[in-house]
Coordinates of C-alpha atoms and ligand atoms in Angstrom, one line a residue:
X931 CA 37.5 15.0 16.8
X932 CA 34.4 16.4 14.4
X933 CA 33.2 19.5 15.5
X934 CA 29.9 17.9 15.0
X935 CA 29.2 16.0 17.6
X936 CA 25.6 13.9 17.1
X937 CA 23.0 15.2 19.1
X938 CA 20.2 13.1 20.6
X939 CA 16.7 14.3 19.6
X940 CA 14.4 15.0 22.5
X941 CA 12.0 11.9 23.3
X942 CA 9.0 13.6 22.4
X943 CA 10.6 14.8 19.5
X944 CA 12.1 10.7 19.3
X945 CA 8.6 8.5 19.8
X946 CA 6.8 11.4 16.6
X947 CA 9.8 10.3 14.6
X948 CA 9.0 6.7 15.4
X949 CA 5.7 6.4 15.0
X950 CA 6.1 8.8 11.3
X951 CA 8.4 6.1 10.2
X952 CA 6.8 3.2 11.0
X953 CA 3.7 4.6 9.2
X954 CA 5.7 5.2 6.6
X955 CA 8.7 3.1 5.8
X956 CA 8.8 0.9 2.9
X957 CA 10.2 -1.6 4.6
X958 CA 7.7 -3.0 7.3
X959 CA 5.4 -1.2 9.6
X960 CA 6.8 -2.5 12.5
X961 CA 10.4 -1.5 11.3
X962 CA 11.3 2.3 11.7
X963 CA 14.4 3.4 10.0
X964 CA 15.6 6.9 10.2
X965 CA 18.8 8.4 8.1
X966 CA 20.1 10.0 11.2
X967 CA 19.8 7.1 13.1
X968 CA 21.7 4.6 10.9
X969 CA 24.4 7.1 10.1
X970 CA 24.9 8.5 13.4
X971 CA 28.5 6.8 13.4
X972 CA 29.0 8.4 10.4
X973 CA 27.6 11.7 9.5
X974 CA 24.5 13.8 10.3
X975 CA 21.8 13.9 7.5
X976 CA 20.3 16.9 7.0
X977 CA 18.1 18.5 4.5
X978 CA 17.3 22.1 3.3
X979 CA 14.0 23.2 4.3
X980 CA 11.7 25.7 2.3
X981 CA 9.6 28.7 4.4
X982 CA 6.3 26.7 4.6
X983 CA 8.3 24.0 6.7
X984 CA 9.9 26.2 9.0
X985 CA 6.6 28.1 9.6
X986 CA 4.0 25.1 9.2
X987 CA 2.3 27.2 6.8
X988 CA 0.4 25.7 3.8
X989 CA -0.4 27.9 0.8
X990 CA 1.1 28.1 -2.8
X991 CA 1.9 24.7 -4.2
X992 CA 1.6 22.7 -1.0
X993 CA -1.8 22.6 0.7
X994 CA -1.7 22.8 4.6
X995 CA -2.1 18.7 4.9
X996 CA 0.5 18.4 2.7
X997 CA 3.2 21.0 4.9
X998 CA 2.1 18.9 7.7
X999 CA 3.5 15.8 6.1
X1000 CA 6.6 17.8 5.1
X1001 CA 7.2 18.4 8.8
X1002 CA 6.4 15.4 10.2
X1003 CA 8.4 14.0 7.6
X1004 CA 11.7 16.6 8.4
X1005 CA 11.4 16.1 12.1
X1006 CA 11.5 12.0 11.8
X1007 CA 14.2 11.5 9.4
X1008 CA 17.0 14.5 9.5
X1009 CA 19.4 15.5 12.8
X1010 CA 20.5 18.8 10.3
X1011 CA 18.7 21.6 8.2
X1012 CA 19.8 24.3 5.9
X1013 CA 17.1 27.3 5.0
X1014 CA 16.8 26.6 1.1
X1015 CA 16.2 30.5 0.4
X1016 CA 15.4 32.5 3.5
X1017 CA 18.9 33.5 4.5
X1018 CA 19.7 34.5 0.9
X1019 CA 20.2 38.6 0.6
X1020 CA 17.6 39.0 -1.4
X1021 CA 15.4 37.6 1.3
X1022 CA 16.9 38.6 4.6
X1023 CA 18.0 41.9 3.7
X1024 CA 16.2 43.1 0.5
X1025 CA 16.8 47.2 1.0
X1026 CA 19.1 49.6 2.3
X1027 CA 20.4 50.4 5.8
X1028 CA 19.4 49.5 9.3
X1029 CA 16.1 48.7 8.8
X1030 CA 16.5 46.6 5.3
X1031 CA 16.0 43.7 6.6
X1032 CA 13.2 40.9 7.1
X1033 CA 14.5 38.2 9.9
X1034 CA 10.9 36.8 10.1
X1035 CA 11.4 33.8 8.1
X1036 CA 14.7 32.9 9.4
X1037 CA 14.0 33.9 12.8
X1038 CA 11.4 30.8 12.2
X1039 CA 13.7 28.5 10.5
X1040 CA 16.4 28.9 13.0
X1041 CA 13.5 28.3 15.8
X1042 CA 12.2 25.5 14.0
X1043 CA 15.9 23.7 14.5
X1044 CA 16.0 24.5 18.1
X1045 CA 12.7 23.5 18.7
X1046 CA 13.3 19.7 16.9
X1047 CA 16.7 19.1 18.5
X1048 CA 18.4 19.8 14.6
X1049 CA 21.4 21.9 13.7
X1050 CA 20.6 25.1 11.7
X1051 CA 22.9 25.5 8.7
X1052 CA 22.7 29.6 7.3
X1053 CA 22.9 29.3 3.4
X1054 CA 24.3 31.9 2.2
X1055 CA 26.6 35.1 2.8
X1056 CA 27.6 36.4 -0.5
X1057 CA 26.6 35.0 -3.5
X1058 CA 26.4 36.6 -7.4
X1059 CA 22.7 35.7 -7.2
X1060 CA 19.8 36.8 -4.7
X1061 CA 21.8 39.7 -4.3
X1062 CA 19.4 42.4 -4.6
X1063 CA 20.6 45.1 -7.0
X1064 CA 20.8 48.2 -4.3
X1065 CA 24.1 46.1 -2.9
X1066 CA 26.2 47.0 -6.2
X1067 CA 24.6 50.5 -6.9
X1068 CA 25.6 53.7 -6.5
X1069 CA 27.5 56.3 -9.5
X1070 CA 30.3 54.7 -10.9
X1071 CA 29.2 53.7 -14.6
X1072 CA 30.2 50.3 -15.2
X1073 CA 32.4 49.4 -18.0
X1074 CA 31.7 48.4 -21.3
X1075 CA 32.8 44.8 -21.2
X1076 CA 30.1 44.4 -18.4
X1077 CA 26.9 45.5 -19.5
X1078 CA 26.1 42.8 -21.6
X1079 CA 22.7 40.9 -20.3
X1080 CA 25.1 38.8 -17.6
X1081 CA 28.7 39.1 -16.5
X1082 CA 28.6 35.5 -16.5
X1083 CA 26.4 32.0 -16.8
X1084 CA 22.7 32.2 -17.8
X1085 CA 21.7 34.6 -14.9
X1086 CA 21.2 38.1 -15.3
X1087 CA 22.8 40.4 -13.0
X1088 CA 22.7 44.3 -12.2
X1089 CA 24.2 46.4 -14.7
X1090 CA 23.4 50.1 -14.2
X1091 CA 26.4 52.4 -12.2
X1092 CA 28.2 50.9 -9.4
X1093 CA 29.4 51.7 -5.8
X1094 CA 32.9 51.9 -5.2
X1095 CA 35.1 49.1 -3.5
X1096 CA 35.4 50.9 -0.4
X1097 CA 31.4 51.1 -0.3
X1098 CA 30.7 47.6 -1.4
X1099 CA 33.1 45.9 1.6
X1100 CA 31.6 48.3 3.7
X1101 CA 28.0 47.3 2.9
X1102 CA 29.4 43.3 3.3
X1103 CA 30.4 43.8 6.4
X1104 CA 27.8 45.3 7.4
X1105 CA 25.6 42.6 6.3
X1106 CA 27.6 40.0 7.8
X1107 CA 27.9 41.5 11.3
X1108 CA 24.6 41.9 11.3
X1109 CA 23.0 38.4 10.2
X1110 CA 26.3 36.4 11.6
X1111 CA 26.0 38.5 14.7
X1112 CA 22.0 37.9 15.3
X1113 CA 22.5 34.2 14.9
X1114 CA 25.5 33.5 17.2
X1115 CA 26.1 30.6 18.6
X1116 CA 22.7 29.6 17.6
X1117 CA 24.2 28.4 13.6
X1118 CA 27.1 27.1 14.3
X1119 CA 27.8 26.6 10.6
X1120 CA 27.8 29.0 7.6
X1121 CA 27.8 29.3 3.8
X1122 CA 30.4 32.4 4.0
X1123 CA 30.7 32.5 0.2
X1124 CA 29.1 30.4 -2.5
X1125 CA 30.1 29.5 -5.8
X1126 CA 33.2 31.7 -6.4
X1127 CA 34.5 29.3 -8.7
X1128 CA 34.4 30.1 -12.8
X1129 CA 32.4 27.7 -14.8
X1130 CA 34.7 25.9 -18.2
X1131 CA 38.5 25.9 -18.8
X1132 CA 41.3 25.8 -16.5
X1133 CA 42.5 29.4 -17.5
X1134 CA 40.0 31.2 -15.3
X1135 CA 39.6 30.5 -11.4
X1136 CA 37.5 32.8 -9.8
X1137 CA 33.5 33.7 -11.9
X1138 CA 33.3 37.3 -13.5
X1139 CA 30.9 37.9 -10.8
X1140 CA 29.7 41.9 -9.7
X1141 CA 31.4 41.5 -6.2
X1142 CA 35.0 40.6 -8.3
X1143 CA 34.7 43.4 -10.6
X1144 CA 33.8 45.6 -7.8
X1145 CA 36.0 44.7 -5.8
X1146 CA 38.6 42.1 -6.4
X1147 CA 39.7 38.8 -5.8
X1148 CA 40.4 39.9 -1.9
X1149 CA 36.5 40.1 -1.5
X1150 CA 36.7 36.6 -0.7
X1151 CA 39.1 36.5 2.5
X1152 CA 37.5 39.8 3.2
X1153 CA 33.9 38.1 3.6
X1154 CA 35.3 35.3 5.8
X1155 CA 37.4 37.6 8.2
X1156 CA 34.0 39.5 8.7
X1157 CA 32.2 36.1 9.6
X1158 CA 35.0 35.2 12.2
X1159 CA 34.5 38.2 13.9
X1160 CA 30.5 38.3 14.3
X1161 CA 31.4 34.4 15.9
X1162 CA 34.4 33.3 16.3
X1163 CA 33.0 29.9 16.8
X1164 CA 31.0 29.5 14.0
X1165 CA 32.4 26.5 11.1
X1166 CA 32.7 28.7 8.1
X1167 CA 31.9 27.0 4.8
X1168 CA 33.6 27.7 1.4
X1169 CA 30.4 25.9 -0.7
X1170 CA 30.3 25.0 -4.6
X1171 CA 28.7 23.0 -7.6
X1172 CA 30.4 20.7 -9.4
X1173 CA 33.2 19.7 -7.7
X1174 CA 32.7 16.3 -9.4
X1175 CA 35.0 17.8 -12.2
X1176 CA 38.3 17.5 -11.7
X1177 CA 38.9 21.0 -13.7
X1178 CA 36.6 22.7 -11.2
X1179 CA 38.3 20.6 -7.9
X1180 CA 41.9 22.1 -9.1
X1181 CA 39.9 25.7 -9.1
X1182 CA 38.7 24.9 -5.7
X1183 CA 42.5 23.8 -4.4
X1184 CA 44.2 26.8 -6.0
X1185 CA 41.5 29.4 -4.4
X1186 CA 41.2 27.5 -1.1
X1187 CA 45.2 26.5 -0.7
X1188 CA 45.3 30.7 -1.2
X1189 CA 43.5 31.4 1.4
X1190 CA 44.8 29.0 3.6
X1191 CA 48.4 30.9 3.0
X1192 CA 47.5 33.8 4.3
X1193 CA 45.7 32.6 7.4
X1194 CA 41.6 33.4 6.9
X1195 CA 39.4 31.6 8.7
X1196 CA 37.9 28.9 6.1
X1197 CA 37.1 25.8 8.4
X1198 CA 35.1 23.3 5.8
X1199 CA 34.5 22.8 2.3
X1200 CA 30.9 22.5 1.1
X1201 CA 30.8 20.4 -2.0
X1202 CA 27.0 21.1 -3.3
X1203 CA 26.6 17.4 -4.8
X1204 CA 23.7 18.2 -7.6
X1205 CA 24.3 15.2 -9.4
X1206 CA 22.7 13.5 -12.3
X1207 CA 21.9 9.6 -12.6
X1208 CA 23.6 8.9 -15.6
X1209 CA 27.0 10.0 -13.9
X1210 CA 26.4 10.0 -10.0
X1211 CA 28.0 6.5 -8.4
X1212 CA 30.7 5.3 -6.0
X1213 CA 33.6 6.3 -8.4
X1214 CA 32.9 9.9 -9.7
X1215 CA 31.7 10.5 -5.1
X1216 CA 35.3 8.6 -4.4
X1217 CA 37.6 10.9 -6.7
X1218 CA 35.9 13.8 -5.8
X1219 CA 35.8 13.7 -1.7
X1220 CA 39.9 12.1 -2.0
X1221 CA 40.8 15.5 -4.2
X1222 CA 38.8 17.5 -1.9
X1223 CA 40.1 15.9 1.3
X1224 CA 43.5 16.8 0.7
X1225 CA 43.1 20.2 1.7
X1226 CA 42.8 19.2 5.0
X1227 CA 39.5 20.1 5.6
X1228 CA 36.1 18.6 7.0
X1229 CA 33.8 18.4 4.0
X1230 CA 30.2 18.9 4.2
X1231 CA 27.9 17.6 1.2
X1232 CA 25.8 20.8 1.2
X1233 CA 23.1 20.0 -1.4
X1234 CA 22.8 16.5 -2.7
X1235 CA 20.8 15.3 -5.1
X1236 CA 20.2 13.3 -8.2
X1237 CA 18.2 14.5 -11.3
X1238 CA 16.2 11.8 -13.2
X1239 CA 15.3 14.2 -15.7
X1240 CA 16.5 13.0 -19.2
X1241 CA 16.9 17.1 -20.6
X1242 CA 19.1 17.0 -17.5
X1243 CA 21.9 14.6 -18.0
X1244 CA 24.6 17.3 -18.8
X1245 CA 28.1 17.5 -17.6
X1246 CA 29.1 18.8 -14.1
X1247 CA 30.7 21.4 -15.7
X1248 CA 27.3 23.5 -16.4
X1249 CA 26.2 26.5 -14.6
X1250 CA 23.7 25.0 -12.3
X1251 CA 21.4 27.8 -12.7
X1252 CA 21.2 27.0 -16.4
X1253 CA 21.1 23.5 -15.4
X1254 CA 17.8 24.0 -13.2
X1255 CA 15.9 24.8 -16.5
X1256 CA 16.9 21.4 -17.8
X1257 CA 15.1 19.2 -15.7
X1258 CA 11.8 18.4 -17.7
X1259 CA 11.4 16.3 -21.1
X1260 CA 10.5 13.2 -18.7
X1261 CA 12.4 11.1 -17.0
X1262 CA 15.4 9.0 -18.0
X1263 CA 14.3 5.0 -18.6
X1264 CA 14.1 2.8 -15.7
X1265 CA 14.8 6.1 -13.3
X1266 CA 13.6 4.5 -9.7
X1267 CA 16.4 1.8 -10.0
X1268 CA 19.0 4.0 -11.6
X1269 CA 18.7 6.6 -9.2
X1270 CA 19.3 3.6 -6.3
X1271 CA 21.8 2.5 -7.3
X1272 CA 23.4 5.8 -8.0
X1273 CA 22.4 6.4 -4.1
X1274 CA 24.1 3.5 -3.0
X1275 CA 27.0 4.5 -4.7
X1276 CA 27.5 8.0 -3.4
X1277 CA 26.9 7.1 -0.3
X1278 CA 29.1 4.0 -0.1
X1279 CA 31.6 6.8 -0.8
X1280 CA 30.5 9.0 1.8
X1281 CA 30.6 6.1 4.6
X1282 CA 34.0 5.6 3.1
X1283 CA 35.6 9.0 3.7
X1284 CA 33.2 9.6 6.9
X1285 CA 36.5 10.8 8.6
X1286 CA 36.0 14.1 6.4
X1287 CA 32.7 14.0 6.0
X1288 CA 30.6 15.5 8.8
X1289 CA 27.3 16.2 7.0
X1290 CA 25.2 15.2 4.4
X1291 CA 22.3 17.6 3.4
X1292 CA 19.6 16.3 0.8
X1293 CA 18.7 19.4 -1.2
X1294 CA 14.9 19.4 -0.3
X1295 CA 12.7 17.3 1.8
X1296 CA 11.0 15.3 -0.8
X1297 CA 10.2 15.2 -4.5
X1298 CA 8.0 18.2 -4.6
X1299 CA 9.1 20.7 -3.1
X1300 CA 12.7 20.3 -4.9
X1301 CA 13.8 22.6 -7.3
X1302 CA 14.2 20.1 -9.9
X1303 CA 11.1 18.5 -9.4
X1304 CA 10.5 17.5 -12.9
X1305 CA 13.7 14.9 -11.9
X1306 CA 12.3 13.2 -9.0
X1307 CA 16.0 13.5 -7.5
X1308 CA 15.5 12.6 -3.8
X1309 CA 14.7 9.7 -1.5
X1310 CA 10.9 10.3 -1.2
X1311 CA 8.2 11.3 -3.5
X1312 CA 5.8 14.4 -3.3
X1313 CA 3.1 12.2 -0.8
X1314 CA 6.5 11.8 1.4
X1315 CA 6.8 8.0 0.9
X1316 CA 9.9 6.7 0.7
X1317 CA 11.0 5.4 -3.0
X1318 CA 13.9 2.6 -3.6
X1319 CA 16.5 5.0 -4.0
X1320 CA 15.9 5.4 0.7
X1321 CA 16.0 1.8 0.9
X1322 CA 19.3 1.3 -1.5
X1323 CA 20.4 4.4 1.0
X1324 CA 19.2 2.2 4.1
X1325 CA 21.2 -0.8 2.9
X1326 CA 24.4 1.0 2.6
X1327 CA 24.5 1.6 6.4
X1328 CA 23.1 -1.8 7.1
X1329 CA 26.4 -3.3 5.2
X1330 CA 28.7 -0.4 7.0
X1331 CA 27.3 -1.6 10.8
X1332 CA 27.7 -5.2 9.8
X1333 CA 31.4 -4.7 8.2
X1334 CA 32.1 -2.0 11.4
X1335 CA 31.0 -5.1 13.7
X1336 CA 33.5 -8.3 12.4
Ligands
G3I1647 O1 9.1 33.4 -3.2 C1 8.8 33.7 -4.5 C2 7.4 33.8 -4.7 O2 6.8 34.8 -3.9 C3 7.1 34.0 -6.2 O3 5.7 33.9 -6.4 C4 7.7 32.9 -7.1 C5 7.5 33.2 -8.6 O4 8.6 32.6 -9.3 O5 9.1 33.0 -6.8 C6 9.4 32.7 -5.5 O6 10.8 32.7 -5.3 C7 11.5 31.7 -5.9 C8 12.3 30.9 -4.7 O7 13.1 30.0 -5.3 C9 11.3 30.3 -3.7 O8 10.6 29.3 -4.3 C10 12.5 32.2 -6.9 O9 11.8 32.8 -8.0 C11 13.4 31.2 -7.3 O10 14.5 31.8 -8.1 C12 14.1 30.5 -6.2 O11 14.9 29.5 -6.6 C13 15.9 29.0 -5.7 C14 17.3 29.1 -6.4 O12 18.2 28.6 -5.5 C15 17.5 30.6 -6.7 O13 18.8 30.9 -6.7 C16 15.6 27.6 -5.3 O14 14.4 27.5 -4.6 C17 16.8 27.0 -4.5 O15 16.6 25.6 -4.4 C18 18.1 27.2 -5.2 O16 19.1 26.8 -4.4 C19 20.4 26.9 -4.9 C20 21.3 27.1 -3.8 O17 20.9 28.3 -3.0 C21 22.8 27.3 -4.2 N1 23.2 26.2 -5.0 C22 22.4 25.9 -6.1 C23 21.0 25.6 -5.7 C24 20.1 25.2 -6.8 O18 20.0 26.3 -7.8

């Protein structure tokens, strides 16, 4: 049995959905089609959601009618959201001690799910990046080999003196407790740690990152046994990019099989999914969720979607930050019906392994709010109409019901 089970959306919440998608579905205004509707056998469909969604607040690069279209559009379409930055540590808990941190913005996030009958996802625990600097400080100078202008990828990370192990698991659990504990049984799924995994060859597992210098590999199992405890019932997510590579999956069984060994509490893999169109399809989806399955664990597709960018088209070996910067230079030839039928593809592969698969999360709500805008990667565009790629993603389910029905 899925710990997910699919809720039913309120019918208030139901007939705004309905009458959003019929204004707005490319196929017939008399025809509403929702993602979470046609995959409900399958999978919810979620999507991460920026501030000005959760709060309804214009400003900045979306103008207020515009958030309202982002909303309307997030209520009709998704069952699941993820907060894209606000649970981040730089966000929720940008200074020292007890009063360090600023739940405002999740706080709204969380009671934006409630309020539209959608599961809350919190994105993320411990993480190399958004970490603000005061986490890893204190008087220990750090050693040669690591003040260099990163410890690792294309992002630049503290490098003045340290705190010690003792104080840097101490302020972890601390912040866990605390931001797992305030949201109990409220987000019933969590990001524990994110992107662990080294970038490149096989020879390294685990990223030079600040918390493994500081303080070792057991930081990991450390930051899931302090997760457990703040709710025991919460679905704890190991999450990472480019699991599409079979280099990186290997990375992923070693760390994951580890932890499994000695008993801490990892219930589901979150594979992030930020795909490009030249490469994204049925095959690369299929290898990846078979290797991944076979660690016996519900998968969640945490982040999915597909650049069209033509600076983009890189390997899914890249560091995704460095990757984000290489989404301009325009858009690959013939992008609206490459990225549908790359669509189709992965999620043919996700109906087809929909006994692991509990949730698929598009990585933004539309076009442009997406970090890699510049690469039109998701179903709709910025005005929140829905492009081929949503129809191609339609048809898939279509073809599943009918096949699910002989
Ligand atoms: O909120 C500030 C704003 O006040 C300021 O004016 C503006 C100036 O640049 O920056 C705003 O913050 C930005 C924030 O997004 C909100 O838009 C940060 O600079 C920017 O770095 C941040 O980028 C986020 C990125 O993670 C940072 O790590 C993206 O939105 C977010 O989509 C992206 O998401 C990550 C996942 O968490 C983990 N997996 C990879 C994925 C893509 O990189």
């Amino acid at each position: 049995m899925k710990p997910f089970h699919q809720n039913s959306t309120p019918a208030t919440g139901w007939m705004m959905a309905w009458l959003l998608a019929a204004a707005t579905c490319s196929q017939g205004a008399d025809a509403p089609i929702l993602l979470r509707d046609v995959f409900k056998e399958h999978f919810l469909v979620g999507t991460a959601i920026n501030r000005s969604i959760a709060t309804g607040v214009g400003g900045g690069r979306r103008a207020q009618d515009q958030v309202d279209g982002d909303v309307a559009l997030t209520k009709a379409q998704f069952n699941q959201i993820t907060a894209e930055n606000d649970m981040k540590w730089q966000l929720i808990h940008p200074r020292e001690g007890a009063d360090g941190y600023d739940f405002a913005p999740a706080d709204a996030f969380v009671e934006f799910g409630q309020r539209h009958g959608m599961h809350p996802v919190g994105h993320t625990l411990v993480w190399h990046s958004q970490t603000p600097n005061w986490v890893f400080a204190g008087t220990i100078p750090p050693p040669e080999s690591a003040t260099g202008p990163t410890s690792e990828g294309s992002r630049r990370e503290y490098a003045g003196p340290r705190t010690s192990r003792e104080e840097l698991i101490e302020r972890m659990r601390d912040h866990i407790h605390t931001v797992v504990g305030r949201y109990k049984g409220k987000i019933k799924a969590w990001d524990v740690v994110n992107e662990a995994l080294a970038d490149g060859g096989p020879e390294k597992v685990l990223r030079d990152s600040l918390w493994l210098q500081i303080i070792g590999p057991d930081y990991i199992a450390k930051a899931f046994q302090y997760a457990h405890e703040a709710d025991p019932d919460a679905i704890l997510r190991y999450n990472d990019y480019g699991l599409e590579n079979p280099v990186k999956i290997q990375k992923l069984v070693t760390l994951i099989s580890s932890l499994q060994e000695q008993g801490v509490p990892v219930h589901a893999i979150g594979t992030q999914a930020h795909l490009n169109v030249s490469t994204a399809g049925f095959d690369q989806m299929d290898r990846s969720l078979s290797e991944i399955a076979r660690l016996g664990l519900p998968i969640h597709v945490t982040e999915l979607d597909i650049n069209t960018a033509s600076g983009g088209q890189r390997g899914t070996g890249a560091d995704i930050g460095a990757n984000a910067a290489a989404t301009q230079g325009g858009q690959v030839s013939d992008a609206d019906r490459r990225l549908a039928d790359a669509y189709a593809g992965v999620f043919r592969a996700f109906v087809k392994h929909h006994q692991s698969v509990e949730m698929v999360t598009f990585w933004g709500v539309n076009d442009a709010v997406s970090w890699r805008r510049f690469g039109s990667p998701l179903l709709f565009d910025g005005d929140n109409r829905p492009k081929p790629a949503f129809d191609a993603v339609i048809r898939v389910a279509t073809e599943a019901r009918a096949t699910s029905d002989q």
